[in-house]
PDB file of C-alpha atoms in Angstrom:
ATOM      1  CA  MET A   1     -26.619 -11.505 -29.556  1.00  0.00           C
ATOM      2  CA  ALA A   2     -26.288  -7.731 -29.301  1.00  0.00           C
ATOM      3  CA  LEU A   3     -29.394  -7.295 -31.491  1.00  0.00           C
ATOM      4  CA  ARG A   4     -31.421  -9.514 -29.175  1.00  0.00           C
ATOM      5  CA  ARG A   5     -30.324  -7.356 -26.216  1.00  0.00           C
ATOM      6  CA  VAL A   6     -31.423  -4.211 -28.039  1.00  0.00           C
ATOM      7  CA  LEU A   7     -34.793  -5.801 -28.847  1.00  0.00           C
ATOM      8  CA  ALA A   8     -35.197  -6.872 -25.214  1.00  0.00           C
ATOM      9  CA  LEU A   9     -34.376  -3.321 -24.111  1.00  0.00           C
ATOM     10  CA  GLY A  10     -37.022  -1.988 -26.491  1.00  0.00           C
ATOM     11  CA  THR A  11     -39.599  -4.307 -24.932  1.00  0.00           C
ATOM     12  CA  ALA A  12     -38.559  -3.218 -21.432  1.00  0.00           C
ATOM     13  CA  LEU A  13     -38.966   0.429 -22.434  1.00  0.00           C
ATOM     14  CA  GLY A  14     -42.524  -0.145 -23.542  1.00  0.00           C
ATOM     15  CA  CYS A  15     -42.222  -0.894 -27.252  1.00  0.00           C
ATOM     16  CA  ARG A  16     -45.154  -2.690 -28.785  1.00  0.00           C
ATOM     17  CA  SER A  17     -45.699  -6.441 -28.685  1.00  0.00           C
ATOM     18  CA  CYS A  18     -48.276  -8.795 -30.196  1.00  0.00           C
ATOM     19  CA  CYS A  19     -50.398  -8.345 -27.093  1.00  0.00           C
ATOM     20  CA  SER A  20     -50.794  -4.597 -27.470  1.00  0.00           C
ATOM     21  CA  LYS A  21     -54.228  -3.184 -28.229  1.00  0.00           C
ATOM     22  CA  PRO A  22     -55.093  -0.800 -31.056  1.00  0.00           C
ATOM     23  CA  SER A  23     -54.549   2.795 -30.037  1.00  0.00           C
ATOM     24  CA  LEU A  24     -56.077   4.691 -32.971  1.00  0.00           C
ATOM     25  CA  PRO A  25     -59.029   6.943 -32.165  1.00  0.00           C
ATOM     26  CA  PRO A  26     -62.361   5.579 -33.445  1.00  0.00           C
ATOM     27  CA  ASP A  27     -62.927   8.627 -35.667  1.00  0.00           C
ATOM     28  CA  PHE A  28     -59.603   7.962 -37.419  1.00  0.00           C
ATOM     29  CA  VAL A  29     -60.518   4.314 -38.007  1.00  0.00           C
ATOM     30  CA  GLU A  30     -63.850   5.489 -39.430  1.00  0.00           C
ATOM     31  CA  ALA A  31     -62.026   7.898 -41.763  1.00  0.00           C
ATOM     32  CA  LEU A  32     -59.822   5.037 -43.011  1.00  0.00           C
ATOM     33  CA  SER A  33     -62.928   2.910 -43.537  1.00  0.00           C
ATOM     34  CA  ALA A  34     -64.566   5.705 -45.535  1.00  0.00           C
ATOM     35  CA  VAL A  35     -61.661   5.530 -47.994  1.00  0.00           C
ATOM     36  CA  VAL A  36     -61.394   1.750 -48.501  1.00  0.00           C
ATOM     37  CA  GLY A  37     -64.799   0.489 -47.351  1.00  0.00           C
ATOM     38  CA  ALA A  38     -65.579  -1.514 -44.200  1.00  0.00           C
ATOM     39  CA  PRO A  39     -64.569  -4.927 -45.672  1.00  0.00           C
ATOM     40  CA  ASN A  40     -61.075  -3.550 -46.423  1.00  0.00           C
ATOM     41  CA  ILE A  41     -60.023  -2.524 -42.910  1.00  0.00           C
ATOM     42  CA  SER A  42     -59.386  -4.541 -39.770  1.00  0.00           C
ATOM     43  CA  THR A  43     -58.380  -3.881 -36.179  1.00  0.00           C
ATOM     44  CA  ALA A  44     -58.788  -7.552 -35.191  1.00  0.00           C
ATOM     45  CA  THR A  45     -55.898  -8.850 -33.098  1.00  0.00           C
ATOM     46  CA  ALA A  46     -55.247 -11.897 -35.298  1.00  0.00           C
ATOM     47  CA  VAL A  47     -55.074  -9.789 -38.477  1.00  0.00           C
ATOM     48  CA  ARG A  48     -52.839  -7.212 -36.818  1.00  0.00           C
ATOM     49  CA  GLU A  49     -50.496  -9.939 -35.529  1.00  0.00           C
ATOM     50  CA  GLN A  50     -50.333 -11.521 -38.995  1.00  0.00           C
ATOM     51  CA  HIS A  51     -49.209  -8.154 -40.386  1.00  0.00           C
ATOM     52  CA  GLY A  52     -46.836  -7.395 -37.490  1.00  0.00           C
ATOM     53  CA  HIS A  53     -44.013  -9.726 -38.506  1.00  0.00           C
ATOM     54  CA  ASP A  54     -42.272 -11.281 -41.472  1.00  0.00           C
ATOM     55  CA  GLU A  55     -39.834 -14.185 -41.780  1.00  0.00           C
ATOM     56  CA  SER A  56     -37.141 -12.335 -39.820  1.00  0.00           C
ATOM     57  CA  MET A  57     -36.054 -13.122 -36.282  1.00  0.00           C
ATOM     58  CA  HIS A  58     -37.592  -9.897 -34.984  1.00  0.00           C
ATOM     59  CA  PRO A  59     -40.494 -10.220 -32.534  1.00  0.00           C
ATOM     60  CA  CYS A  60     -43.992  -9.347 -33.654  1.00  0.00           C
ATOM     61  CA  ALA A  61     -44.800  -5.619 -33.623  1.00  0.00           C
ATOM     62  CA  PRO A  62     -48.375  -5.295 -34.911  1.00  0.00           C
ATOM     63  CA  PRO A  63     -49.902  -2.182 -36.445  1.00  0.00           C
ATOM     64  CA  ASP A  64     -52.983  -0.591 -34.907  1.00  0.00           C
ATOM     65  CA  ALA A  65     -55.023  -1.234 -38.060  1.00  0.00           C
ATOM     66  CA  VAL A  66     -54.647  -2.976 -41.423  1.00  0.00           C
ATOM     67  CA  VAL A  67     -56.121  -1.562 -44.634  1.00  0.00           C
ATOM     68  CA  TRP A  68     -56.325  -3.125 -48.095  1.00  0.00           C
ATOM     69  CA  PRO A  69     -56.279  -0.310 -50.655  1.00  0.00           C
ATOM     70  CA  GLN A  70     -57.177  -1.289 -54.203  1.00  0.00           C
ATOM     71  CA  SER A  71     -56.036   1.741 -56.165  1.00  0.00           C
ATOM     72  CA  VAL A  72     -53.340   4.397 -56.229  1.00  0.00           C
ATOM     73  CA  GLY A  73     -56.007   6.982 -55.356  1.00  0.00           C
ATOM     74  CA  GLN A  74     -56.938   5.096 -52.193  1.00  0.00           C
ATOM     75  CA  VAL A  75     -53.277   4.823 -51.190  1.00  0.00           C
ATOM     76  CA  GLN A  76     -52.913   8.562 -51.667  1.00  0.00           C
ATOM     77  CA  GLU A  77     -55.997   9.315 -49.561  1.00  0.00           C
ATOM     78  CA  LEU A  78     -54.904   6.933 -46.798  1.00  0.00           C
ATOM     79  CA  ALA A  79     -51.386   8.385 -46.798  1.00  0.00           C
ATOM     80  CA  ALA A  80     -52.805  11.915 -46.555  1.00  0.00           C
ATOM     81  CA  LEU A  81     -54.966  10.908 -43.565  1.00  0.00           C
ATOM     82  CA  CYS A  82     -52.007   9.299 -41.808  1.00  0.00           C
ATOM     83  CA  TYR A  83     -49.746  12.251 -42.577  1.00  0.00           C
ATOM     84  CA  ARG A  84     -52.244  14.780 -41.181  1.00  0.00           C
ATOM     85  CA  ARG A  85     -52.632  12.779 -37.950  1.00  0.00           C
ATOM     86  CA  ARG A  86     -48.914  11.863 -37.753  1.00  0.00           C
ATOM     87  CA  VAL A  87     -49.737   8.150 -37.808  1.00  0.00           C
ATOM     88  CA  PRO A  88     -46.968   5.827 -39.058  1.00  0.00           C
ATOM     89  CA  MET A  89     -47.573   3.909 -42.302  1.00  0.00           C
ATOM     90  CA  VAL A  90     -46.144   0.436 -42.920  1.00  0.00           C
ATOM     91  CA  PRO A  91     -46.306  -1.231 -46.373  1.00  0.00           C
ATOM     92  CA  PHE A  92     -47.006  -4.975 -46.511  1.00  0.00           C
ATOM     93  CA  GLY A  93     -46.617  -7.254 -49.519  1.00  0.00           C
ATOM     94  CA  THR A  94     -46.635 -10.946 -48.620  1.00  0.00           C
ATOM     95  CA  GLY A  95     -44.755 -10.920 -45.314  1.00  0.00           C
ATOM     96  CA  THR A  96     -41.837 -12.960 -46.629  1.00  0.00           C
ATOM     97  CA  GLY A  97     -39.129 -10.364 -46.015  1.00  0.00           C
ATOM     98  CA  LEU A  98     -36.125 -11.174 -43.864  1.00  0.00           C
ATOM     99  CA  GLU A  99     -35.387  -7.681 -42.537  1.00  0.00           C
ATOM    100  CA  GLY A 100     -38.308  -6.909 -40.212  1.00  0.00           C
ATOM    101  CA  GLY A 101     -39.508  -4.147 -42.513  1.00  0.00           C
ATOM    102  CA  VAL A 102     -43.186  -4.833 -41.808  1.00  0.00           C
ATOM    103  CA  ASN A 103     -42.833  -4.629 -38.038  1.00  0.00           C
ATOM    104  CA  ALA A 104     -44.864  -1.653 -36.849  1.00  0.00           C
ATOM    105  CA  VAL A 105     -42.568  -0.763 -33.953  1.00  0.00           C
ATOM    106  CA  GLN A 106     -44.414   2.536 -33.429  1.00  0.00           C
ATOM    107  CA  GLY A 107     -47.870   1.222 -34.281  1.00  0.00           C
ATOM    108  CA  GLY A 108     -49.760   2.909 -37.071  1.00  0.00           C
ATOM    109  CA  VAL A 109     -51.548   1.663 -40.156  1.00  0.00           C
ATOM    110  CA  CYS A 110     -50.399  -1.261 -42.255  1.00  0.00           C
ATOM    111  CA  PHE A 111     -51.105  -0.869 -45.974  1.00  0.00           C
ATOM    112  CA  ASP A 112     -51.562  -4.447 -47.244  1.00  0.00           C
ATOM    113  CA  LEU A 113     -50.974  -3.994 -50.971  1.00  0.00           C
ATOM    114  CA  SER A 114     -51.798  -7.580 -51.986  1.00  0.00           C
ATOM    115  CA  ARG A 115     -55.077  -6.578 -53.648  1.00  0.00           C
ATOM    116  CA  MET A 116     -53.283  -4.129 -55.951  1.00  0.00           C
ATOM    117  CA  ASP A 117     -52.199  -6.962 -58.218  1.00  0.00           C
ATOM    118  CA  SER A 118     -52.650  -5.782 -61.798  1.00  0.00           C
ATOM    119  CA  ILE A 119     -50.041  -6.108 -64.499  1.00  0.00           C
ATOM    120  CA  ALA A 120     -50.584  -2.915 -66.455  1.00  0.00           C
ATOM    121  CA  GLU A 121     -48.127  -3.225 -69.317  1.00  0.00           C
ATOM    122  CA  LEU A 122     -45.543  -5.628 -70.705  1.00  0.00           C
ATOM    123  CA  SER A 123     -43.009  -4.557 -73.307  1.00  0.00           C
ATOM    124  CA  LEU A 124     -41.185  -7.509 -74.799  1.00  0.00           C
ATOM    125  CA  GLU A 125     -38.995  -5.186 -76.859  1.00  0.00           C
ATOM    126  CA  ASP A 126     -37.316  -3.489 -73.919  1.00  0.00           C
ATOM    127  CA  PHE A 127     -37.844  -6.229 -71.298  1.00  0.00           C
ATOM    128  CA  SER A 128     -39.905  -4.025 -69.009  1.00  0.00           C
ATOM    129  CA  VAL A 129     -43.157  -4.504 -67.181  1.00  0.00           C
ATOM    130  CA  THR A 130     -45.392  -2.105 -65.271  1.00  0.00           C
ATOM    131  CA  VAL A 131     -46.997  -3.728 -62.245  1.00  0.00           C
ATOM    132  CA  GLU A 132     -48.892  -2.742 -59.132  1.00  0.00           C
ATOM    133  CA  PRO A 133     -47.149  -3.458 -55.816  1.00  0.00           C
ATOM    134  CA  GLY A 134     -49.211  -6.562 -55.011  1.00  0.00           C
ATOM    135  CA  VAL A 135     -47.985  -8.550 -58.007  1.00  0.00           C
ATOM    136  CA  THR A 136     -46.029 -11.560 -56.785  1.00  0.00           C
ATOM    137  CA  ARG A 137     -43.123 -13.216 -58.550  1.00  0.00           C
ATOM    138  CA  LYS A 138     -45.284 -16.288 -59.236  1.00  0.00           C
ATOM    139  CA  ALA A 139     -48.086 -14.192 -60.735  1.00  0.00           C
ATOM    140  CA  LEU A 140     -45.608 -12.273 -62.886  1.00  0.00           C
ATOM    141  CA  ASN A 141     -44.004 -15.478 -64.154  1.00  0.00           C
ATOM    142  CA  SER A 142     -47.439 -16.917 -64.917  1.00  0.00           C
ATOM    143  CA  HIS A 143     -48.191 -13.793 -66.970  1.00  0.00           C
ATOM    144  CA  LEU A 144     -44.817 -14.063 -68.728  1.00  0.00           C
ATOM    145  CA  ARG A 145     -45.290 -17.751 -69.578  1.00  0.00           C
ATOM    146  CA  GLY A 146     -45.058 -18.237 -73.310  1.00  0.00           C
ATOM    147  CA  THR A 147     -43.088 -15.040 -73.941  1.00  0.00           C
ATOM    148  CA  GLY A 148     -39.645 -16.532 -73.380  1.00  0.00           C
ATOM    149  CA  LEU A 149     -39.127 -14.222 -70.381  1.00  0.00           C
ATOM    150  CA  TRP A 150     -39.198 -14.944 -66.670  1.00  0.00           C
ATOM    151  CA  PHE A 151     -38.391 -13.187 -63.419  1.00  0.00           C
ATOM    152  CA  PRO A 152     -35.776 -15.310 -61.628  1.00  0.00           C
ATOM    153  CA  VAL A 153     -35.847 -15.672 -57.873  1.00  0.00           C
ATOM    154  CA  GLY A 154     -32.033 -15.804 -57.790  1.00  0.00           C
ATOM    155  CA  THR A 155     -31.648 -12.066 -58.387  1.00  0.00           C
ATOM    156  CA  VAL A 156     -33.450 -11.085 -55.207  1.00  0.00           C
ATOM    157  CA  GLY A 157     -30.988 -10.226 -52.470  1.00  0.00           C
ATOM    158  CA  MET A 158     -28.002 -10.164 -54.803  1.00  0.00           C
ATOM    159  CA  GLY A 159     -28.042  -6.541 -55.958  1.00  0.00           C
ATOM    160  CA  GLY A 160     -30.829  -6.941 -58.497  1.00  0.00           C
ATOM    161  CA  HIS A 161     -33.952  -6.707 -56.371  1.00  0.00           C
ATOM    162  CA  GLY A 162     -37.215  -6.398 -58.148  1.00  0.00           C
ATOM    163  CA  ALA A 163     -40.324  -8.095 -56.800  1.00  0.00           C
ATOM    164  CA  GLY A 164     -42.544  -8.510 -53.786  1.00  0.00           C
ATOM    165  CA  GLY A 165     -41.455  -6.792 -50.595  1.00  0.00           C
ATOM    166  CA  HIS A 166     -38.320  -5.396 -52.211  1.00  0.00           C
ATOM    167  CA  THR A 167     -40.364  -3.162 -54.495  1.00  0.00           C
ATOM    168  CA  THR A 168     -43.051  -2.553 -51.856  1.00  0.00           C
ATOM    169  CA  GLU A 169     -40.428  -1.305 -49.423  1.00  0.00           C
ATOM    170  CA  GLY A 170     -38.500   0.566 -52.132  1.00  0.00           C
ATOM    171  CA  ALA A 171     -35.439  -1.632 -51.585  1.00  0.00           C
ATOM    172  CA  GLY A 172     -34.547  -2.284 -55.218  1.00  0.00           C
ATOM    173  CA  ARG A 173     -31.371  -1.027 -56.843  1.00  0.00           C
ATOM    174  CA  GLY A 174     -31.698   2.730 -57.214  1.00  0.00           C
ATOM    175  CA  ASP A 175     -30.406   2.826 -60.790  1.00  0.00           C
ATOM    176  CA  ASP A 176     -32.809   0.129 -62.007  1.00  0.00           C
ATOM    177  CA  PHE A 177     -36.045   0.445 -60.114  1.00  0.00           C
ATOM    178  CA  GLY A 178     -38.540   3.108 -59.068  1.00  0.00           C
ATOM    179  CA  LEU A 179     -41.479   2.528 -56.773  1.00  0.00           C
ATOM    180  CA  GLY A 180     -43.751   5.243 -58.167  1.00  0.00           C
ATOM    181  CA  MET A 181     -46.682   3.952 -56.118  1.00  0.00           C
ATOM    182  CA  LEU A 182     -47.991   7.281 -54.884  1.00  0.00           C
ATOM    183  CA  GLY A 183     -47.435   9.117 -58.161  1.00  0.00           C
ATOM    184  CA  GLY A 184     -49.019   6.457 -60.342  1.00  0.00           C
ATOM    185  CA  PRO A 185     -47.455   3.462 -62.026  1.00  0.00           C
ATOM    186  CA  ARG A 186     -43.936   3.750 -63.410  1.00  0.00           C
ATOM    187  CA  VAL A 187     -41.918   1.372 -65.522  1.00  0.00           C
ATOM    188  CA  CYS A 188     -39.340  -0.619 -63.571  1.00  0.00           C
ATOM    189  CA  HIS A 189     -36.407  -1.760 -65.697  1.00  0.00           C
ATOM    190  CA  GLY A 190     -34.504  -4.896 -64.721  1.00  0.00           C
ATOM    191  CA  PRO A 191     -30.875  -5.752 -65.330  1.00  0.00           C
TER     192      PRO A 191
END
């Protein structure tokens, strides 16, 4: 109940809602487009609303733009642009989180990482896999089929995070996982 009051207060004070319009300058949107290409950026209301909420109870708070980077280099360039202009960055995996982590409460640019979905390396000997942030649990298990390994859904949320939004948001266990997205791929070791 108290959380709902805080959220209502935020709305009363002018926080963003699904009805808000993009507020990024056109030259900044063009700079983002130059990095990822015109098909990989959107300021459309429906796309922004889709990326402005997850499965949590929090109200929609859409970003001003959504980009779909396809490489670490593009993520680095986009992050540098946002940093220089002091524009918030919000990572987005599949939108299935329960914490409201994708809500762009201060606007900004949503980095939809779903197209960065390569599985770079699998080591059966040490039970490790190097993946890009857009790899889903289902895709990983499909890749692991026939190896005798699998990534169980039961570990997520119980101290052994390791896939989807947990890795995208850097919410895995600190002693087991490393995001490494901006510095290139890194091996993430599970329990």
